[in-house]
Tab-separated table of C-alpha atoms and ligand atoms in Angstrom:
chain	number	residue	atom	x	y	z
A	1110	MET	CA	17.673	-11.453	9.667
A	1111	ASP	CA	16.192	-9.110	12.315
A	1112	LYS	CA	13.434	-10.256	14.655
A	1113	ILE	CA	10.806	-8.276	16.535
A	1114	VAL	CA	10.224	-9.500	20.060
A	1115	VAL	CA	6.986	-8.490	21.760
A	1116	GLU	CA	5.841	-9.064	25.291
A	1117	GLY	CA	2.075	-8.761	25.214
A	1118	GLY	CA	-0.627	-7.656	27.550
A	1119	TYR	CA	0.086	-3.947	28.052
A	1120	PRO	CA	-2.642	-1.423	27.104
A	1121	LEU	CA	-1.278	1.122	24.643
A	1122	LYS	CA	-1.619	4.765	25.625
A	1123	GLY	CA	-0.326	8.056	24.291
A	1124	GLU	CA	0.187	9.787	20.950
A	1125	VAL	CA	1.534	8.511	17.658
A	1126	ARG	CA	2.260	10.427	14.457
A	1127	ILE	CA	1.370	8.866	11.120
A	1128	SER	CA	3.937	8.803	8.307
A	1129	GLY	CA	3.389	9.553	4.631
A	1130	ALA	CA	1.595	6.854	2.649
A	1131	LYS	CA	3.867	4.265	1.030
A	1132	ASN	CA	1.382	3.485	-1.727
A	1133	ALA	CA	0.924	7.168	-2.568
A	1134	ALA	CA	4.641	7.965	-2.399
A	1135	LEU	CA	5.633	5.150	-4.786
A	1136	PRO	CA	3.643	6.294	-7.865
A	1137	ILE	CA	4.215	9.970	-7.043
A	1138	LEU	CA	8.010	9.550	-6.915
A	1139	VAL	CA	7.796	7.632	-10.208
A	1140	SER	CA	5.710	10.428	-11.771
A	1141	SER	CA	8.838	12.615	-11.598
A	1142	LEU	CA	9.943	10.723	-14.739
A	1143	LEU	CA	7.269	12.694	-16.616
A	1144	THR	CA	9.017	16.022	-15.975
A	1145	ASP	CA	12.350	17.592	-16.795
A	1146	GLY	CA	13.313	19.390	-13.607
A	1147	PRO	CA	13.594	18.974	-9.827
A	1148	CYS	CA	10.407	17.771	-8.114
A	1149	THR	CA	10.409	18.014	-4.322
A	1150	TYR	CA	8.347	15.726	-2.142
A	1151	SER	CA	7.927	16.156	1.594
A	1152	ASN	CA	6.478	13.716	4.159
A	1153	VAL	CA	8.032	10.783	2.251
A	1154	PRO	CA	8.165	7.785	4.600
A	1155	VAL	CA	11.560	6.238	5.328
A	1156	LEU	CA	11.023	2.688	4.058
A	1157	LYS	CA	12.720	-0.083	2.100
A	1158	ASP	CA	10.205	0.266	-0.758
A	1159	ILE	CA	11.050	3.966	-1.059
A	1160	GLU	CA	14.764	3.086	-1.242
A	1161	SER	CA	14.001	0.512	-3.946
A	1162	THR	CA	12.031	3.137	-5.893
A	1163	LYS	CA	14.888	5.626	-5.678
A	1164	GLU	CA	17.321	2.970	-6.897
A	1165	LEU	CA	15.033	2.264	-9.828
A	1166	LEU	CA	14.682	5.947	-10.764
A	1167	ILE	CA	18.461	6.467	-10.539
A	1168	ASN	CA	18.828	3.474	-12.859
A	1169	HIS	CA	16.653	5.332	-15.394
A	1170	GLY	CA	18.871	8.422	-15.185
A	1171	ALA	CA	17.235	10.514	-12.463
A	1172	ARG	CA	19.276	12.505	-9.921
A	1173	ILE	CA	18.008	12.208	-6.344
A	1174	GLU	CA	18.721	14.032	-3.108
A	1175	THR	CA	17.232	12.965	0.208
A	1176	ASP	CA	17.046	14.941	3.434
A	1177	GLN	CA	15.181	12.794	5.971
A	1178	HIS	CA	11.551	12.910	4.799
A	1179	THR	CA	12.153	15.222	1.842
A	1180	VAL	CA	13.158	13.780	-1.509
A	1181	THR	CA	14.103	15.792	-4.596
A	1182	ILE	CA	14.063	13.999	-7.931
A	1183	ASP	CA	15.323	15.489	-11.184
A	1184	ALA	CA	14.582	13.316	-14.189
A	1185	GLY	CA	16.069	15.821	-16.670
A	1186	GLY	CA	18.705	13.195	-17.477
A	1187	LEU	CA	16.200	10.387	-18.143
A	1188	ASN	CA	18.048	8.120	-20.574
A	1189	ASN	CA	17.611	4.442	-19.723
A	1190	SER	CA	14.375	2.706	-20.697
A	1191	GLU	CA	15.208	-0.629	-19.058
A	1192	ALA	CA	14.090	-1.742	-15.572
A	1193	PRO	CA	16.088	-4.902	-14.877
A	1194	TYR	CA	14.881	-7.998	-13.036
A	1195	ASP	CA	17.175	-7.361	-10.056
A	1196	LEU	CA	15.440	-4.059	-9.294
A	1197	VAL	CA	11.870	-5.085	-10.185
A	1198	ARG	CA	11.913	-8.326	-8.166
A	1199	LYS	CA	12.500	-6.320	-4.968
A	1200	MET	CA	9.240	-4.467	-5.400
A	1201	ARG	CA	6.262	-5.252	-7.632
A	1202	ALA	CA	5.280	-1.570	-7.831
A	1203	SER	CA	8.342	-1.077	-10.090
A	1204	ILE	CA	5.982	-1.858	-12.968
A	1205	LEU	CA	4.771	1.742	-12.491
A	1206	VAL	CA	7.708	2.997	-14.572
A	1207	LEU	CA	6.242	1.355	-17.688
A	1208	GLY	CA	3.716	4.094	-18.529
A	1209	PRO	CA	6.031	7.070	-17.886
A	1210	LEU	CA	8.959	5.490	-19.794
A	1211	VAL	CA	6.875	4.845	-22.919
A	1212	ALA	CA	5.389	8.342	-22.646
A	1213	ARG	CA	8.801	10.034	-22.336
A	1214	LEU	CA	11.315	7.760	-24.090
A	1215	LYS	CA	8.912	6.123	-26.594
A	1216	LYS	CA	9.977	2.714	-25.357
A	1217	ALA	CA	10.450	0.631	-22.217
A	1218	ARG	CA	11.819	-2.755	-21.300
A	1219	VAL	CA	10.611	-3.695	-17.831
A	1220	SER	CA	11.064	-7.051	-16.133
A	1221	LEU	CA	7.801	-8.880	-15.391
A	1222	PRO	CA	7.265	-8.681	-11.616
A	1223	GLY	CA	6.194	-12.339	-11.251
A	1224	GLY	CA	3.810	-13.724	-8.630
A	1225	CYS	CA	3.929	-12.974	-4.931
A	1226	SER	CA	2.809	-14.663	-1.742
A	1227	ILE	CA	-0.623	-12.983	-1.631
A	1228	GLY	CA	-1.646	-13.955	-5.163
A	1229	ALA	CA	-0.676	-14.258	-8.820
A	1230	ARG	CA	-1.080	-10.506	-9.327
A	1231	PRO	CA	-1.072	-10.356	-13.133
A	1232	ILE	CA	-0.428	-7.066	-14.963
A	1233	ASN	CA	-2.531	-7.908	-18.026
A	1234	LEU	CA	-4.708	-4.815	-17.562
A	1235	HIS	CA	-1.665	-2.493	-17.483
A	1236	LEU	CA	-0.501	-4.053	-20.764
A	1237	LYS	CA	-3.913	-4.101	-22.475
A	1238	GLY	CA	-4.387	-0.452	-21.583
A	1239	LEU	CA	-0.992	0.558	-22.905
A	1240	ALA	CA	-1.711	-1.323	-26.141
A	1241	ALA	CA	-5.041	0.523	-26.404
A	1242	LEU	CA	-3.060	3.795	-26.183
A	1243	GLY	CA	-1.214	2.665	-29.318
A	1244	ALA	CA	1.901	0.988	-27.900
A	1245	LYS	CA	3.290	-2.217	-29.329
A	1246	VAL	CA	3.519	-4.475	-26.277
A	1247	GLU	CA	5.329	-7.818	-26.246
A	1248	LEU	CA	6.542	-10.270	-23.609
A	1249	ILE	CA	10.099	-11.341	-24.440
A	1250	HIS	CA	12.346	-13.423	-22.164
A	1251	GLY	CA	10.549	-12.360	-18.989
A	1252	TYR	CA	10.449	-8.691	-19.949
A	1253	VAL	CA	7.633	-6.434	-21.088
A	1254	GLU	CA	8.847	-4.605	-24.166
A	1255	ALA	CA	6.670	-1.681	-25.135
A	1256	SER	CA	7.180	1.019	-27.731
A	1257	ALA	CA	5.153	3.805	-29.312
A	1258	ALA	CA	6.324	6.676	-31.499
A	1259	LYS	CA	3.299	8.530	-30.117
A	1260	LEU	CA	0.712	7.433	-27.565
A	1261	ARG	CA	-2.860	8.323	-28.539
A	1262	GLY	CA	-5.852	8.773	-26.254
A	1263	ALA	CA	-8.297	5.866	-26.081
A	1264	GLU	CA	-11.263	4.560	-24.125
A	1265	ILE	CA	-10.150	1.891	-21.663
A	1266	PHE	CA	-12.391	-0.246	-19.479
A	1267	PHE	CA	-10.773	-2.067	-16.541
A	1268	ASP	CA	-12.339	-5.534	-16.113
A	1269	THR	CA	-11.127	-5.462	-12.493
A	1270	VAL	CA	-10.466	-2.416	-10.355
A	1271	THR	CA	-6.674	-2.105	-10.266
A	1272	VAL	CA	-4.800	0.491	-8.244
A	1273	THR	CA	-1.374	0.440	-9.921
A	1274	GLY	CA	-3.024	-0.356	-13.289
A	1275	THR	CA	-5.031	2.882	-13.062
A	1276	GLU	CA	-1.906	4.779	-11.945
A	1277	ASN	CA	0.269	3.379	-14.739
A	1278	LEU	CA	-2.219	4.234	-17.487
A	1279	MET	CA	-2.940	7.640	-16.004
A	1280	MET	CA	0.790	8.428	-16.203
A	1281	ALA	CA	0.946	7.189	-19.808
A	1282	ALA	CA	-2.187	9.064	-20.864
A	1283	VAL	CA	-1.272	12.512	-19.487
A	1284	LEU	CA	1.288	12.941	-22.297
A	1285	ALA	CA	-0.716	11.088	-24.997
A	1286	GLU	CA	-2.304	12.915	-27.908
A	1287	GLY	CA	-6.044	13.472	-27.417
A	1288	ILE	CA	-8.495	12.251	-24.824
A	1289	THR	CA	-8.294	9.068	-22.735
A	1290	LEU	CA	-11.215	7.737	-20.743
A	1291	LEU	CA	-10.377	5.290	-17.962
A	1292	ARG	CA	-13.565	3.496	-16.944
A	1293	ASN	CA	-13.955	1.414	-13.764
A	1294	ALA	CA	-10.818	3.197	-12.550
A	1295	ALA	CA	-9.598	2.689	-8.981
A	1296	ARG	CA	-10.727	5.397	-6.529
A	1297	GLU	CA	-8.235	4.692	-3.731
A	1298	PRO	CA	-6.945	7.876	-2.028
A	1299	GLU	CA	-3.464	7.012	-3.350
A	1300	VAL	CA	-4.790	7.100	-6.942
A	1301	THR	CA	-6.483	10.423	-6.230
A	1302	ALA	CA	-3.264	11.775	-4.698
A	1303	LEU	CA	-1.308	10.851	-7.835
A	1304	ALA	CA	-3.945	12.459	-10.069
A	1305	ASP	CA	-3.743	15.666	-7.990
A	1306	VAL	CA	0.054	15.715	-8.360
A	1307	LEU	CA	-0.172	15.149	-12.115
A	1308	ASN	CA	-2.661	18.025	-12.434
A	1309	LYS	CA	-0.304	20.212	-10.422
A	1310	MET	CA	2.366	19.277	-12.986
A	1311	GLY	CA	0.023	20.639	-15.669
A	1312	ALA	CA	-1.908	17.503	-16.661
A	1313	LYS	CA	-5.610	17.695	-17.424
A	1314	ILE	CA	-7.365	14.971	-15.456
A	1315	GLU	CA	-11.074	15.281	-14.721
A	1316	GLY	CA	-13.293	13.032	-12.584
A	1317	ILE	CA	-10.648	12.615	-9.881
A	1318	GLY	CA	-12.009	10.447	-7.062
A	1319	THR	CA	-14.623	8.842	-9.352
A	1320	SER	CA	-14.456	5.633	-11.395
A	1321	VAL	CA	-14.297	7.506	-14.714
A	1322	LEU	CA	-11.174	9.534	-15.347
A	1323	LYS	CA	-11.075	11.822	-18.366
A	1324	ILE	CA	-7.526	12.711	-19.330
A	1325	THR	CA	-6.780	15.284	-22.003
A	1326	GLY	CA	-3.182	14.858	-23.126
A	1327	VAL	CA	-0.748	17.783	-22.885
A	1328	PRO	CA	2.642	18.132	-24.632
A	1329	ALA	CA	4.757	18.439	-21.463
A	1330	LEU	CA	4.567	18.595	-17.673
A	1331	LYS	CA	6.432	20.807	-15.231
A	1332	PRO	CA	8.147	19.951	-11.907
A	1333	VAL	CA	6.229	20.333	-8.635
A	1334	SER	CA	6.668	20.481	-4.865
A	1335	VAL	CA	4.137	18.422	-2.930
A	1336	SER	CA	3.587	16.693	0.387
A	1337	ILE	CA	2.640	12.998	0.546
A	1338	ILE	CA	-0.761	12.179	2.094
A	1339	PRO	CA	-0.878	10.280	5.428
A	1340	ASP	CA	-0.772	6.488	5.341
A	1341	ARG	CA	-4.313	5.199	5.910
A	1342	ILE	CA	-3.138	1.619	6.443
A	1343	GLU	CA	-0.579	2.597	9.079
A	1344	THR	CA	-3.352	4.662	10.712
A	1345	GLY	CA	-5.712	1.683	10.641
A	1346	THR	CA	-3.032	-0.574	12.111
A	1347	PHE	CA	-2.595	1.745	15.126
A	1348	MET	CA	-6.382	2.034	15.498
A	1349	VAL	CA	-6.624	-1.760	15.785
A	1350	SER	CA	-3.757	-1.819	18.296
A	1351	ALA	CA	-5.755	0.485	20.597
A	1352	ALA	CA	-8.861	-1.651	20.223
A	1353	LEU	CA	-6.981	-4.898	20.854
A	1354	SER	CA	-5.132	-3.767	23.949
A	1355	GLY	CA	-8.004	-1.912	25.565
A	1356	GLY	CA	-5.832	1.160	25.155
A	1357	ASP	CA	-6.388	4.823	24.416
A	1358	ILE	CA	-4.365	6.258	21.532
A	1359	LYS	CA	-4.337	9.689	19.959
A	1360	ILE	CA	-3.364	9.328	16.291
A	1361	LEU	CA	-1.890	12.543	14.890
A	1362	ASP	CA	-1.475	13.746	11.286
A	1363	CYS	CA	-3.870	11.195	9.818
A	1364	GLU	CA	-6.691	11.597	7.279
A	1365	PRO	CA	-9.869	10.134	8.826
A	1366	THR	CA	-11.897	10.712	5.632
A	1367	HIS	CA	-9.781	8.002	3.962
A	1368	LEU	CA	-10.751	5.465	6.626
A	1369	GLU	CA	-14.557	5.578	6.725
A	1370	SER	CA	-15.053	1.827	6.258
A	1371	VAL	CA	-12.374	1.013	8.838
A	1372	ILE	CA	-13.783	3.468	11.403
A	1373	HIS	CA	-17.289	2.074	10.825
A	1374	LYS	CA	-16.161	-1.530	11.404
A	1375	LEU	CA	-14.002	-0.671	14.414
A	1376	ARG	CA	-16.909	1.109	16.091
A	1377	LEU	CA	-19.084	-1.984	15.513
A	1378	THR	CA	-16.524	-4.076	17.438
A	1379	GLY	CA	-17.036	-1.810	20.440
A	1380	SER	CA	-14.216	0.719	20.216
A	1381	GLU	CA	-14.767	4.435	20.579
A	1382	VAL	CA	-13.367	6.527	17.711
A	1383	LYS	CA	-13.349	10.319	18.007
A	1384	ILE	CA	-12.390	12.493	15.055
A	1385	ASP	CA	-11.047	16.015	15.295
A	1386	GLY	CA	-9.673	17.231	11.960
A	1387	ASN	CA	-6.468	15.285	11.299
A	1388	THR	CA	-6.443	13.669	14.737
A	1389	MET	CA	-8.278	10.546	15.823
A	1390	THR	CA	-8.602	9.161	19.322
A	1391	VAL	CA	-9.296	5.462	19.586
A	1392	LYS	CA	-10.298	3.871	22.860
A	1393	GLY	CA	-10.744	0.134	23.192
A	1394	GLY	CA	-14.093	-1.020	24.616
A	1395	ASP	CA	-14.695	-3.317	27.602
A	1396	LYS	CA	-15.306	-6.192	25.245
A	1397	ILE	CA	-14.693	-6.821	21.545
A	1398	THR	CA	-17.808	-7.708	19.537
A	1399	SER	CA	-17.621	-10.077	16.562
A	1400	ILE	CA	-18.427	-8.656	13.096
A	1401	ASP	CA	-18.317	-9.750	9.453
A	1402	ILE	CA	-16.008	-8.112	6.917
A	1403	LYS	CA	-15.727	-8.270	3.141
A	1404	THR	CA	-12.742	-6.624	1.472
A	1405	MET	CA	-13.611	-4.386	-1.478
A	1406	PRO	CA	-11.993	-1.709	-3.639
A	1407	TYR	CA	-12.147	1.772	-2.075
A	1408	PRO	CA	-14.344	3.080	-0.489
A	1409	GLY	CA	-15.005	-0.488	0.670
A	1410	PHE	CA	-13.043	-2.200	3.414
A	1411	PRO	CA	-9.340	-2.362	2.361
A	1412	THR	CA	-7.648	-5.726	1.814
A	1413	ASP	CA	-4.563	-4.126	3.398
A	1414	MET	CA	-6.447	-3.997	6.751
A	1415	GLN	CA	-7.851	-7.532	6.579
A	1416	ALA	CA	-5.054	-9.303	8.486
A	1417	GLN	CA	-5.052	-6.716	11.291
A	1418	PHE	CA	-8.833	-7.023	11.793
A	1419	MET	CA	-8.514	-10.801	11.785
A	1420	VAL	CA	-6.326	-10.523	14.889
A	1421	LEU	CA	-8.925	-8.319	16.581
A	1422	LEU	CA	-11.745	-10.727	15.727
A	1423	SER	CA	-9.652	-13.661	16.996
A	1424	VAL	CA	-10.206	-12.342	20.508
A	1425	ALA	CA	-13.761	-11.017	19.952
A	1426	LYS	CA	-16.793	-12.438	21.697
A	1427	GLY	CA	-18.531	-14.685	19.182
A	1428	PHE	CA	-18.134	-15.763	15.594
A	1429	SER	CA	-16.929	-13.576	12.692
A	1430	VAL	CA	-16.589	-14.131	8.951
A	1431	ILE	CA	-14.010	-12.401	6.766
A	1432	THR	CA	-14.350	-12.632	2.994
A	1433	GLU	CA	-11.312	-11.611	0.943
A	1434	THR	CA	-12.350	-10.564	-2.556
A	1435	ILE	CA	-9.227	-8.761	-3.809
A	1436	PHE	CA	-6.372	-11.295	-3.599
A	1437	GLU	CA	-6.750	-15.055	-3.907
A	1438	ASN	CA	-4.152	-16.001	-1.296
A	1439	ARG	CA	-4.288	-13.392	1.398
A	1440	PHE	CA	-4.896	-15.680	4.378
A	1441	ILE	CA	-1.286	-16.813	4.824
A	1442	HIS	CA	-1.194	-15.215	8.276
A	1443	VAL	CA	-3.906	-17.639	9.470
A	1444	SER	CA	-1.535	-20.531	10.151
A	1445	GLU	CA	0.720	-18.214	12.184
A	1446	LEU	CA	-2.225	-16.791	14.161
A	1447	LYS	CA	-3.282	-20.368	14.939
A	1448	ARG	CA	0.127	-20.915	16.504
A	1449	LEU	CA	-0.848	-18.182	18.958
A	1450	GLY	CA	-4.061	-20.023	19.764
A	1451	ALA	CA	-6.518	-18.333	17.361
A	1452	ASP	CA	-9.461	-20.461	16.211
A	1453	ILE	CA	-9.781	-19.797	12.476
A	1454	LYS	CA	-11.032	-22.004	9.661
A	1455	VAL	CA	-10.494	-21.098	6.025
A	1456	SER	CA	-12.613	-22.243	3.115
A	1457	GLY	CA	-11.712	-20.662	-0.223
A	1458	ASN	CA	-11.813	-16.907	0.202
A	1459	THR	CA	-13.672	-17.048	3.519
A	1460	ALA	CA	-12.185	-17.184	6.990
A	1461	MET	CA	-14.425	-18.209	9.881
A	1462	ILE	CA	-13.180	-16.955	13.217
A	1463	THR	CA	-14.378	-18.089	16.609
A	1464	GLY	CA	-13.124	-15.672	19.232
A	1465	VAL	CA	-10.943	-17.065	22.014
A	1466	PRO	CA	-10.476	-15.334	25.385
A	1467	LYS	CA	-6.705	-14.909	24.965
A	1468	LEU	CA	-3.874	-15.444	22.475
A	1469	MET	CA	-0.619	-16.954	23.729
A	1470	GLY	CA	2.835	-15.774	22.636
A	1471	ALA	CA	4.846	-18.040	20.308
A	1472	PRO	CA	7.540	-17.757	17.625
A	1473	VAL	CA	5.972	-16.819	14.267
A	1474	MET	CA	7.129	-15.985	10.777
A	1475	ALA	CA	6.106	-12.911	8.784
A	1476	THR	CA	4.925	-13.777	5.263
A	1477	ASP	CA	3.971	-10.471	3.662
A	1478	LEU	CA	3.802	-6.844	4.673
A	1479	ARG	CA	0.330	-6.614	6.217
A	1480	ALA	CA	0.541	-10.150	7.644
A	1481	SER	CA	3.700	-9.014	9.463
A	1482	ALA	CA	1.844	-6.080	11.004
A	1483	SER	CA	-0.933	-8.424	12.102
A	1484	LEU	CA	1.582	-10.674	13.874
A	1485	ILE	CA	2.966	-7.719	15.807
A	1486	LEU	CA	-0.590	-6.786	16.813
A	1487	ALA	CA	-1.237	-10.377	17.851
A	1488	GLY	CA	1.963	-10.322	19.918
A	1489	LEU	CA	0.860	-7.106	21.644
A	1490	ALA	CA	-2.411	-8.763	22.652
A	1491	ALA	CA	-1.018	-12.201	23.554
A	1492	SER	CA	0.180	-13.326	26.949
A	1493	GLY	CA	3.909	-13.957	27.149
A	1494	THR	CA	6.484	-13.403	24.427
A	1495	THR	CA	6.006	-13.463	20.651
A	1496	GLU	CA	8.992	-13.479	18.323
A	1497	VAL	CA	8.249	-12.326	14.790
A	1498	SER	CA	10.975	-13.327	12.352
A	1499	ARG	CA	11.520	-12.343	8.685
A	1500	VAL	CA	10.637	-8.739	9.469
A	1501	TYR	CA	12.096	-7.384	6.242
A	1502	HIS	CA	8.507	-7.420	4.939
A	1503	LEU	CA	7.603	-5.009	7.724
A	1504	ASP	CA	10.484	-2.674	6.906
A	1505	ARG	CA	9.177	-2.402	3.335
A	1506	GLY	CA	6.048	-0.600	4.486
A	1507	TYR	CA	5.987	0.571	8.133
A	1508	GLU	CA	8.311	3.347	9.243
A	1509	ALA	CA	9.914	2.655	12.654
A	1510	ILE	CA	6.935	0.587	13.739
A	1511	GLU	CA	8.600	-0.871	16.826
A	1512	LYS	CA	9.694	2.597	17.981
A	1513	LYS	CA	6.183	3.955	17.503
A	1514	PHE	CA	4.657	1.063	19.461
A	1515	ALA	CA	7.314	1.375	22.179
A	1516	SER	CA	6.436	5.070	22.566
A	1517	LEU	CA	2.849	3.959	23.290
A	1518	GLY	CA	4.027	1.733	26.127
A	1519	ALA	CA	4.405	-1.558	24.282
A	1520	LYS	CA	7.160	-3.919	25.395
A	1521	ILE	CA	8.665	-4.396	21.968
A	1522	LYS	CA	12.211	-4.516	20.629
A	1523	ARG	CA	14.110	-5.336	17.488
A	1524	VAL	CA	16.772	-7.966	17.798
A	1525	LYS	CA	19.445	-7.464	15.150
A	1526	ALA	CA	20.525	-10.552	13.291
B	2391	EPU	N1	-5.366	-7.529	-11.366
B	2391	EPU	C1	-5.505	-8.196	-12.556
B	2391	EPU	N2	-4.850	-7.688	-13.637
B	2391	EPU	C2	-4.084	-6.581	-13.580
B	2391	EPU	C3	-3.951	-5.899	-12.345
B	2391	EPU	C4	-4.619	-6.401	-11.256
B	2391	EPU	O1	-6.188	-9.220	-12.645
B	2391	EPU	O2	-3.515	-6.182	-14.607
B	2391	EPU	C5	-6.062	-8.051	-10.157
B	2391	EPU	C6	-5.098	-8.481	-9.060
B	2391	EPU	O3	-4.595	-9.775	-9.270
B	2391	EPU	C7	-5.942	-8.366	-7.826
B	2391	EPU	C8	-6.856	-7.167	-8.153
B	2391	EPU	O4	-6.782	-7.003	-9.568
B	2391	EPU	O5	-6.727	-9.517	-7.691
B	2391	EPU	C9	-6.461	-5.855	-7.494
B	2391	EPU	O6	-5.070	-5.636	-7.681
B	2391	EPU	P1	-4.429	-4.192	-7.831
B	2391	EPU	O7	-3.855	-4.078	-9.197
B	2391	EPU	O8	-5.416	-3.167	-7.417
B	2391	EPU	O9	-3.256	-4.273	-6.788
B	2391	EPU	P2	-1.868	-3.530	-6.925
B	2391	EPU	O10	-2.061	-2.275	-7.655
B	2391	EPU	O11	-0.844	-4.486	-7.377
B	2391	EPU	C10	-2.106	-2.044	-4.777
B	2391	EPU	C11	-1.304	-1.843	-3.513
B	2391	EPU	C12	-1.488	-3.066	-2.621
B	2391	EPU	C13	-2.973	-3.215	-2.299
B	2391	EPU	C14	-3.775	-3.329	-3.611
B	2391	EPU	C15	-5.272	-3.382	-3.406
B	2391	EPU	C16	0.504	-0.441	-4.253
B	2391	EPU	C17	1.945	-0.300	-4.527
B	2391	EPU	N3	0.082	-1.651	-3.855
B	2391	EPU	O12	-1.567	-3.207	-5.392
B	2391	EPU	O13	-0.761	-2.809	-1.411
B	2391	EPU	O14	-3.197	-4.363	-1.525
B	2391	EPU	O15	-3.470	-2.202	-4.466
B	2391	EPU	O16	-5.713	-2.257	-2.737
B	2391	EPU	O17	-0.241	0.503	-4.358
B	2391	EPU	C18	0.493	-3.357	0.482
B	2391	EPU	O18	0.741	-2.147	0.619
B	2391	EPU	O19	0.762	-4.202	1.369
B	2391	EPU	C19	-0.140	-3.825	-0.743
B	2391	EPU	C20	-0.096	-5.103	-1.136
């Protein structure tokens, strides 16, 4: 398996362009299943998870053409309602096909995604919601089997804010008969982006960007051409890299309005963040100040930025507390950061971080996508060499990350297995 080797201690300087958002592209590509003609998406990031999604859609009968960052999907030939274990296990977000398949084919058989390293990640709310829309939903031999001659609008309350749960039910409800109300819906920019695409397809979704979505079902949707929004987590990762290295980075083609909580926290640590439309300039301060962070659903501080900020706070002056409220096991990077000399204690969902003057390079292992990014950041800040192994996690969600960092002056390379 490939490794990323980083030699730390160089301030990052220059310009970096942000790719399209993985977590917006995934549901949007899947939403093509709701239409009968060619949908064209631009600014699609080149990632493993996007490849897995395309494989899944082809399995369901879609025809796909890809030209670099443009993907055309024609689901006119949609004919297979089964998403097998081999495809779903590669990517949990595969569960997103459930809603569209039941809406279009009246039935679906989708492998249960199973747990993952950051938590149990149940899909009970996806299933309860689909049942509320009138589907018969059963769990048989590790598969979700759902069927409905006709989905009917219903009022659904999410006990927990769920991003893909909201997306799945939104995609089921747009073709249901009557009105669906999704209450306590997720408000993440990726959810909003999907809702905008569905409306462009002819859906009737009101309350976009709020926690109550009113969806009036329509008989059919039409194909669209859209561009994928910028990746706010990739943006945030580069922002932290500037702060950590005492660098000065101009981040192009980003959407600062999606990063208010991250910008706020970064400024509190002492970095300077300047916003000019879709460009942000981040300049690391003379010293890094300790802060407390609690992850929350959007617009709160994103769990997907928690690991990266933990690295920053590991070298801050003073004591910081991070509370993770979204996933029950999202501190797996802590033991790896300790190998680099970080002083972190974990108790339940709280991490207590005492800043150290310097991290020291060491071999580390990537455990999940955002943890992998945090280890690269740690390597960039550490003295000496850090080798990050198991980087396939990274390739699932960051496009050409080592090339982008290298263009900013980092001493970083990929060593092929
Ligand atoms: N939950 C339930 N029941 C459900 C669904 C969720 O209890 O039916 C719980 C989860 O266990 C978790 C919380 O609700 O404790 C929030 O989970 P959510 O469903 O919002 O997560 P997700 O939709 O599976 C998406 C992103 C994640 C991101 C989270 C939180 C995609 C493809 N994935 O996951 O992204 O961390 O929302 O913002 O959109 C990543 O990109 O690295 C990543 C993990």
